[in-house]
Coordinates of C-alpha atoms in Angstrom, one line a residue:
M254 CA 126.2 120.3 10.5
D255 CA 124.5 119.6 13.3
P256 CA 120.4 119.5 12.1
I257 CA 119.7 121.6 16.1
F258 CA 121.4 123.8 14.0
P259 CA 120.6 125.2 11.0
A260 CA 121.7 125.8 8.1
R261 CA 120.6 129.3 7.2
L262 CA 120.4 131.9 9.5
D263 CA 119.1 135.6 9.6
D264 CA 120.6 136.3 12.6
P265 CA 123.6 133.0 13.2
L266 CA 124.8 133.9 16.6
A267 CA 121.0 134.5 18.0
S268 CA 119.6 131.1 16.1
A269 CA 122.4 129.1 17.9
G270 CA 121.8 131.1 20.9
E271 CA 118.2 129.6 21.7
A272 CA 119.2 126.0 20.1
T273 CA 122.5 126.1 23.1
V274 CA 119.4 126.6 25.3
E275 CA 117.8 124.0 24.0
M276 CA 120.3 121.9 24.2
L277 CA 121.1 122.1 27.8
V278 CA 117.7 121.9 29.5
N279 CA 117.0 118.3 27.6
R280 CA 120.8 117.3 28.7
Q281 CA 120.8 114.6 30.3
R282 CA 122.5 115.0 33.3
N283 CA 125.4 113.5 34.8
F284 CA 126.1 112.7 30.9
S285 CA 128.8 114.6 29.3
L286 CA 127.8 117.5 26.9
P287 CA 126.2 117.3 23.2
Q288 CA 129.0 117.3 19.8
P289 CA 128.6 120.5 18.9
F290 CA 129.6 121.8 22.5
Y291 CA 132.9 120.5 21.6
N292 CA 133.6 121.2 18.5
D293 CA 130.9 123.8 16.5
A294 CA 132.1 126.8 15.2
R295 CA 129.2 129.1 16.7
L296 CA 128.5 127.0 20.0
F297 CA 132.3 128.4 20.3
A298 CA 131.4 131.8 19.8
L299 CA 129.1 131.7 21.9
D300 CA 131.2 130.2 25.3
M301 CA 133.3 133.2 24.2
Q302 CA 130.4 135.5 24.3
E303 CA 129.0 134.5 27.4
I304 CA 131.2 132.9 29.0
F305 CA 135.3 134.4 28.7
E306 CA 133.1 138.0 27.8
K307 CA 131.2 137.8 31.6
E308 CA 133.3 136.3 33.8
W309 CA 136.1 136.6 36.2
L310 CA 138.8 135.0 34.3
F311 CA 142.4 134.1 35.7
A312 CA 144.3 136.7 33.8
G313 CA 148.3 136.7 35.5
M314 CA 150.1 137.1 39.0
T315 CA 150.9 140.6 40.9
C316 CA 154.1 140.0 41.2
E317 CA 154.6 139.3 37.4
I318 CA 153.8 143.5 37.2
P319 CA 155.7 144.1 40.4
A320 CA 156.8 147.8 40.5
K321 CA 155.2 151.3 38.2
G322 CA 154.9 150.4 34.8
N323 CA 155.5 146.8 35.0
Y324 CA 152.7 146.0 32.2
M325 CA 151.8 142.1 31.2
T326 CA 149.8 141.0 28.1
L327 CA 146.8 138.6 26.7
E328 CA 144.4 137.6 24.3
I329 CA 140.9 136.7 24.8
G330 CA 139.6 135.5 22.3
D331 CA 139.9 138.4 19.7
N332 CA 139.7 141.1 22.2
P333 CA 144.1 142.4 24.0
V334 CA 143.5 142.8 27.3
I335 CA 147.3 144.4 28.9
L336 CA 147.2 144.9 33.0
V337 CA 150.1 147.8 34.0
R338 CA 150.8 149.3 37.6
G339 CA 150.4 152.2 38.2
N340 CA 151.5 155.5 39.8
D341 CA 149.8 154.8 43.1
G342 CA 150.5 150.6 43.0
S343 CA 146.9 149.6 42.6
V344 CA 147.0 147.6 39.2
H345 CA 145.4 148.8 35.8
G346 CA 143.5 146.6 33.4
F347 CA 142.6 148.2 29.8
H348 CA 141.9 146.8 25.9
N349 CA 144.9 146.7 24.2
V350 CA 143.7 149.0 21.6
C351 CA 144.7 152.6 20.8
R352 CA 141.2 154.8 21.0
H353 CA 142.9 156.4 17.7
R354 CA 142.9 153.5 14.7
G355 CA 143.0 150.8 16.2
S356 CA 146.4 149.2 17.0
R357 CA 147.3 147.4 19.8
L358 CA 149.5 149.7 22.5
C359 CA 151.7 146.6 23.5
V360 CA 153.2 144.4 21.6
S361 CA 155.3 142.2 24.0
E362 CA 153.6 139.4 26.5
K363 CA 155.4 141.4 29.7
G364 CA 157.7 144.6 29.9
K365 CA 158.1 148.0 31.3
V366 CA 157.3 151.2 30.0
A367 CA 157.0 154.9 31.9
K368 CA 154.0 155.6 30.1
L369 CA 152.5 153.3 27.2
V370 CA 153.4 154.7 23.1
C371 CA 150.8 153.5 20.5
P372 CA 153.6 152.1 18.7
Y373 CA 152.0 153.2 15.4
H374 CA 151.4 157.4 15.5
Q375 CA 153.0 157.8 19.1
W376 CA 150.2 158.1 21.2
T377 CA 150.9 158.6 24.6
Y378 CA 148.3 157.6 27.5
E379 CA 149.9 157.2 31.4
L380 CA 149.1 153.9 33.3
D381 CA 145.9 154.9 34.2
G382 CA 144.7 155.2 31.1
R383 CA 143.9 159.0 30.8
L384 CA 145.4 160.3 27.1
L385 CA 148.5 162.0 27.5
F386 CA 149.8 163.1 24.2
A387 CA 148.4 162.9 20.4
G388 CA 150.6 165.4 18.4
S389 CA 149.1 168.4 17.3
D390 CA 147.8 167.5 13.9
M391 CA 144.7 166.2 15.8
G392 CA 143.2 170.2 15.2
D393 CA 143.4 173.0 18.6
H394 CA 139.7 171.5 19.6
F395 CA 140.4 168.5 19.8
D396 CA 139.3 167.0 23.4
L397 CA 141.8 164.4 24.6
A398 CA 139.8 163.4 27.5
A399 CA 137.3 161.8 25.9
Y400 CA 140.2 159.4 24.9
G401 CA 141.3 157.6 27.3
L402 CA 142.0 153.6 27.1
K403 CA 138.8 151.8 28.0
P404 CA 138.8 149.8 30.5
V405 CA 138.6 146.2 31.5
Q406 CA 137.7 145.1 35.3
V407 CA 140.6 143.4 37.0
K408 CA 139.9 142.8 40.9
T409 CA 143.2 140.9 42.8
G410 CA 143.8 138.4 45.4
G411 CA 146.2 136.2 47.0
G412 CA 148.6 137.5 44.3
F413 CA 145.9 136.7 41.4
I414 CA 144.6 139.2 39.0
F415 CA 141.2 138.0 38.0
V416 CA 140.0 140.3 34.8
S417 CA 136.5 140.4 32.9
L418 CA 135.4 142.1 29.7
A419 CA 131.7 142.3 31.0
E420 CA 130.4 145.9 32.4
E421 CA 128.6 143.7 35.6
P422 CA 130.2 140.1 35.8
P423 CA 129.2 138.1 39.0
A424 CA 130.3 138.7 42.7
I425 CA 133.4 137.3 43.3
D426 CA 134.8 139.3 46.5
D427 CA 134.4 136.5 49.1
F428 CA 136.4 134.3 46.8
L429 CA 139.4 137.3 46.6
T430 CA 138.7 137.3 51.0
T431 CA 139.4 134.0 51.6
L432 CA 141.9 133.9 49.0
N433 CA 144.4 136.4 51.5
H434 CA 143.7 134.4 53.6
Y435 CA 145.0 131.1 52.0
L436 CA 147.9 132.7 51.2
E437 CA 148.7 135.0 53.4
P438 CA 151.2 132.6 54.4
Y439 CA 152.8 132.2 51.1
D440 CA 153.7 136.7 51.2
M441 CA 152.3 136.9 47.1
E442 CA 153.9 139.9 47.0
N443 CA 157.2 139.1 48.1
T444 CA 157.4 135.5 44.7
K445 CA 158.3 135.6 41.5
V446 CA 157.5 133.3 38.6
A447 CA 160.7 131.0 38.4
V448 CA 159.8 129.6 35.1
E449 CA 156.6 129.6 32.5
S450 CA 155.6 127.3 29.7
S451 CA 153.0 127.1 27.4
I452 CA 151.1 124.8 25.4
V453 CA 148.7 124.6 22.6
E454 CA 146.3 121.1 22.7
Q455 CA 144.2 120.5 19.3
A456 CA 141.4 120.3 21.8
N457 CA 138.1 122.6 23.3
W458 CA 139.0 124.4 26.5
K459 CA 135.8 122.7 28.0
L460 CA 137.2 119.3 27.3
V461 CA 140.6 120.2 28.5
I462 CA 138.8 122.1 32.3
E463 CA 137.3 118.0 32.4
N464 CA 140.6 116.1 32.0
N465 CA 141.6 118.3 34.8
R466 CA 138.6 118.2 37.4
E467 CA 139.2 114.0 37.4
C468 CA 141.8 111.4 38.4
Y469 CA 139.7 108.3 37.0
H470 CA 142.4 108.6 34.2
C471 CA 145.7 109.2 36.5
N472 CA 146.5 106.0 37.2
G473 CA 147.2 104.9 33.4
A474 CA 148.1 108.3 33.0
H475 CA 150.7 110.2 34.7
P476 CA 153.3 107.6 36.5
E477 CA 155.7 111.0 37.3
L478 CA 152.1 113.1 39.0
L479 CA 151.8 109.5 41.5
N480 CA 155.0 109.7 43.0
S481 CA 153.9 113.1 45.2
L482 CA 149.7 113.3 44.7
L483 CA 147.0 111.2 46.1
E484 CA 144.0 111.3 43.6
F485 CA 141.7 112.0 46.1
D486 CA 140.4 115.0 44.9
D487 CA 139.2 117.4 48.4
T488 CA 139.2 116.0 52.0
D489 CA 135.0 115.1 51.4
D490 CA 136.0 112.7 48.6
P491 CA 133.0 110.2 48.4
R492 CA 136.3 108.1 48.1
A493 CA 138.2 108.7 50.6
T494 CA 139.6 105.2 52.4
P495 CA 140.2 105.0 56.2
A496 CA 143.7 105.7 55.9
Y497 CA 143.8 108.6 53.5
K498 CA 141.1 110.0 56.0
T499 CA 143.7 109.6 58.9
L500 CA 146.1 110.8 57.4
V501 CA 144.0 114.5 57.0
A502 CA 143.9 114.2 60.3
K503 CA 147.4 114.5 61.3
K504 CA 148.6 116.3 58.7
Q505 CA 145.1 119.0 59.4
A506 CA 146.8 118.7 63.3
D507 CA 150.2 119.8 62.3
W508 CA 148.0 123.2 59.9
D509 CA 146.6 124.6 62.5
E510 CA 149.9 124.5 64.9
Q511 CA 151.5 126.3 62.5
Q512 CA 148.1 128.1 62.2
V513 CA 148.1 127.3 57.7
P514 CA 144.8 127.4 56.5
W515 CA 143.0 124.0 55.4
Q516 CA 139.1 124.0 56.0
L517 CA 137.3 123.1 52.2
K518 CA 135.6 126.3 51.4
R519 CA 133.7 126.3 48.0
F520 CA 131.8 129.1 46.5
G521 CA 129.4 127.8 44.1
G522 CA 130.7 125.7 41.6
R523 CA 133.1 128.4 40.5
N524 CA 136.2 129.1 43.2
R525 CA 136.9 126.0 45.6
L526 CA 139.7 125.6 48.1
T527 CA 141.2 122.9 49.8
R528 CA 144.4 121.4 51.3
T529 CA 145.0 118.0 51.1
P530 CA 147.7 116.1 52.0
L531 CA 151.0 114.4 49.6
L532 CA 151.3 111.0 50.2
D533 CA 153.3 110.4 53.4
G534 CA 157.2 111.9 53.4
V535 CA 156.4 113.3 50.1
V536 CA 156.8 117.1 50.8
S537 CA 156.6 118.8 46.6
M538 CA 155.8 117.9 43.7
T539 CA 158.9 116.8 42.3
T540 CA 160.4 113.1 40.7
D541 CA 161.5 112.3 43.7
G542 CA 159.0 114.3 45.7
R543 CA 161.7 116.0 48.0
A544 CA 161.5 120.2 48.1
A545 CA 162.1 121.7 44.8
C546 CA 163.5 125.3 46.0
N547 CA 164.9 125.9 49.5
K548 CA 164.1 128.6 50.5
L549 CA 160.7 128.6 50.9
M550 CA 157.4 130.9 50.4
G551 CA 156.6 133.7 52.6
R552 CA 156.8 133.0 56.3
L553 CA 156.1 128.7 56.1
E554 CA 158.0 127.3 58.1
S555 CA 158.3 123.3 57.1
P556 CA 157.9 122.6 52.6
D557 CA 155.1 119.5 54.3
L558 CA 152.0 121.0 53.5
G559 CA 150.7 119.2 50.6
S560 CA 149.0 121.4 48.0
L561 CA 146.9 124.2 48.8
R562 CA 144.4 123.4 45.3
I563 CA 142.6 126.9 43.9
L564 CA 140.0 125.9 41.4
H565 CA 138.6 129.5 39.6
L566 CA 135.9 129.0 37.0
P567 CA 136.0 128.3 33.9
N568 CA 140.2 128.9 33.2
S569 CA 142.2 128.0 36.2
W570 CA 143.7 125.6 39.0
N571 CA 146.6 125.5 41.1
H572 CA 148.3 123.4 43.5
F573 CA 150.4 126.4 46.5
L574 CA 152.7 123.8 48.3
G575 CA 155.1 124.6 50.7
D576 CA 158.2 125.4 48.9
H577 CA 156.9 126.3 45.6
A578 CA 153.4 127.2 44.2
I579 CA 152.0 125.8 40.5
A580 CA 149.5 128.2 38.7
F581 CA 147.5 127.1 35.4
R582 CA 145.3 128.9 33.0
V583 CA 143.6 128.0 30.4
L584 CA 142.2 130.1 27.4
P585 CA 141.0 129.5 24.3
L586 CA 142.3 129.0 20.9
G587 CA 139.4 127.8 18.7
P588 CA 136.6 125.7 19.1
Q589 CA 139.4 122.7 19.1
E590 CA 141.9 124.2 20.2
T591 CA 143.2 125.8 23.2
L592 CA 146.3 127.5 25.2
V593 CA 147.4 126.5 28.3
T594 CA 149.7 128.2 30.9
T595 CA 151.8 127.0 33.8
K596 CA 153.6 129.0 35.9
W597 CA 156.1 127.7 38.7
L598 CA 156.6 130.9 41.4
V599 CA 159.0 130.8 44.7
H600 CA 160.0 133.5 47.5
K601 CA 161.6 135.9 45.3
D602 CA 165.0 135.9 47.0
A603 CA 165.5 132.3 45.5
V604 CA 168.6 131.7 44.3
E605 CA 168.4 130.6 40.4
G606 CA 171.1 127.5 40.8
V607 CA 171.9 126.8 44.4
D608 CA 168.1 127.2 46.1
Y609 CA 166.2 125.9 43.0
H610 CA 166.4 124.4 39.4
P611 CA 164.0 125.5 37.1
E612 CA 163.9 121.6 34.9
T613 CA 164.3 120.3 38.1
M614 CA 160.8 121.6 39.2
R615 CA 159.4 121.6 36.3
R616 CA 160.3 118.5 35.3
V617 CA 156.9 116.2 37.5
W618 CA 153.9 119.1 35.6
D619 CA 156.4 118.9 32.1
A620 CA 155.3 115.4 31.3
T621 CA 152.0 115.9 33.0
N622 CA 150.7 118.6 31.2
D623 CA 151.9 116.4 28.1
Q624 CA 150.2 113.7 28.5
D625 CA 147.3 115.4 30.1
R626 CA 147.2 116.9 26.0
R627 CA 147.6 114.1 24.2
L628 CA 144.4 112.8 26.5
A629 CA 142.3 115.8 25.5
E630 CA 143.7 115.5 22.2
E631 CA 142.3 111.8 22.0
N632 CA 139.4 112.6 23.5
Q633 CA 138.2 115.4 20.3
R634 CA 139.2 113.3 17.7
G635 CA 137.1 110.5 18.6
I636 CA 134.3 113.0 19.8
N637 CA 134.6 114.5 16.6
S638 CA 133.1 111.0 15.4
K639 CA 129.4 110.0 13.6
A640 CA 129.4 107.8 16.5
Y641 CA 129.4 109.9 19.4
E642 CA 127.3 110.3 21.9
P643 CA 126.7 112.1 25.2
G644 CA 128.7 109.0 28.0
P645 CA 127.7 108.6 32.1
Y646 CA 130.3 110.3 34.2
S647 CA 131.1 108.4 36.9
E648 CA 129.6 110.3 39.7
T649 CA 132.2 109.0 42.5
Y650 CA 134.9 109.6 40.2
E651 CA 134.0 112.3 37.8
F652 CA 131.9 114.3 40.4
G653 CA 134.2 116.8 39.8
V654 CA 133.3 116.5 35.7
I655 CA 129.3 117.3 37.0
D656 CA 129.8 119.8 39.1
F657 CA 132.0 121.7 36.4
I658 CA 129.4 120.7 33.5
D659 CA 126.5 121.6 36.1
W660 CA 128.4 125.0 36.6
Y661 CA 128.8 125.6 33.2
S662 CA 125.1 125.1 32.0
E663 CA 123.9 126.9 34.5
R664 CA 126.6 130.7 33.8
M665 CA 125.5 129.8 29.8
Q666 CA 121.9 129.2 29.9
E667 CA 121.9 132.6 32.8
N668 CA 124.6 134.4 30.3
L669 CA 121.5 134.1 27.7
G670 CA 118.7 135.3 29.6
H671 CA 117.3 131.9 30.1
S672 CA 115.9 131.2 34.0
V673 CA 117.8 127.8 35.6
P674 CA 115.8 126.0 37.6
S675 CA 117.8 124.5 40.3
L676 CA 120.4 121.6 40.2
Q677 CA 120.5 118.4 42.6
V678 CA 123.5 118.9 43.8
V679 CA 125.7 115.4 43.6
R680 CA 127.4 116.0 47.1
G681 CA 128.1 118.7 49.2

């Protein structure tokens, strides 16, 4: 046990919180975090309490629940959540907990219902959460209105669904407005999930995000991905070569002509959008670089749109191409266990086996996800050693990791009620 966490705690989480703030205040900037951040059960509980129960989380896509009564479920730590399309067409979010004796209402990942009915005792709720039926045995004076489902905050933008378990989550509307603008050409309400996969990585969720936030490892680990992806993180990447800058300028002129947004947008450390070129002559993230779907998304007229990269901390990164899109969702399962879900999206009218073949579409990212899983798991095994101590990040190759760790440190301290000194920005 790390000595900063005392063996006997009258209030384990509160004491761990104080120790966590102390470690974050005293951490060496631009270095990886102290060991407990990656493997301690109490610190993981704080991550869930202060990050995953207070921040906005990517939950899924609006196209997954396209019509009244369509629902999807997810688990945020110990908190099961339902997202359902209501009678008015809006997306509602609720804790997936019956107000009778607490059973989960919906036990499938996806489905369609007329009403939300608890399978235990058949308490029945409207799609907006109102309790409609509780049986006659509750007595004549039982107040149905007092036992509606407990809501979860939901916001949508650009086809994305975000949820927050907090009563007062941080501001996100500016990001959602920009998402709507950047994804307008894709007509996200008229897309569908062509194929989906989930893998469990035996690694802390922060290691999964850290691995995604740099391509320092790409040359040695991702041969399939580098058939299409240029390793530069965005158009302001400090490592960008003159040849890359020339390619960027050429592609941006093409995108302007097609009225497709490309400008780099940042929203603090949490959210970022940037459109970057793929390898010259490559139009999609496939093994041969050709389009994976013949029917383009929305109003797009060319598959050669590079990749619109969308980052949302703490739990999502995305690639939007001309022919299809790939959305990634990260949900922690334990101190050293993380669920990573990947969704491939296409035009809703694209026909499987005619316009696209799922095995072709998913091949590159199936390989990349498995390679990243092994990297994160080996990273975790090394960090668990008594020999581990925080090591330095490269400010050129790993600036994205530095940005993530700074964001995480800031949010943990603020959510724990500690004022955070302003951080020097690594780059603009």
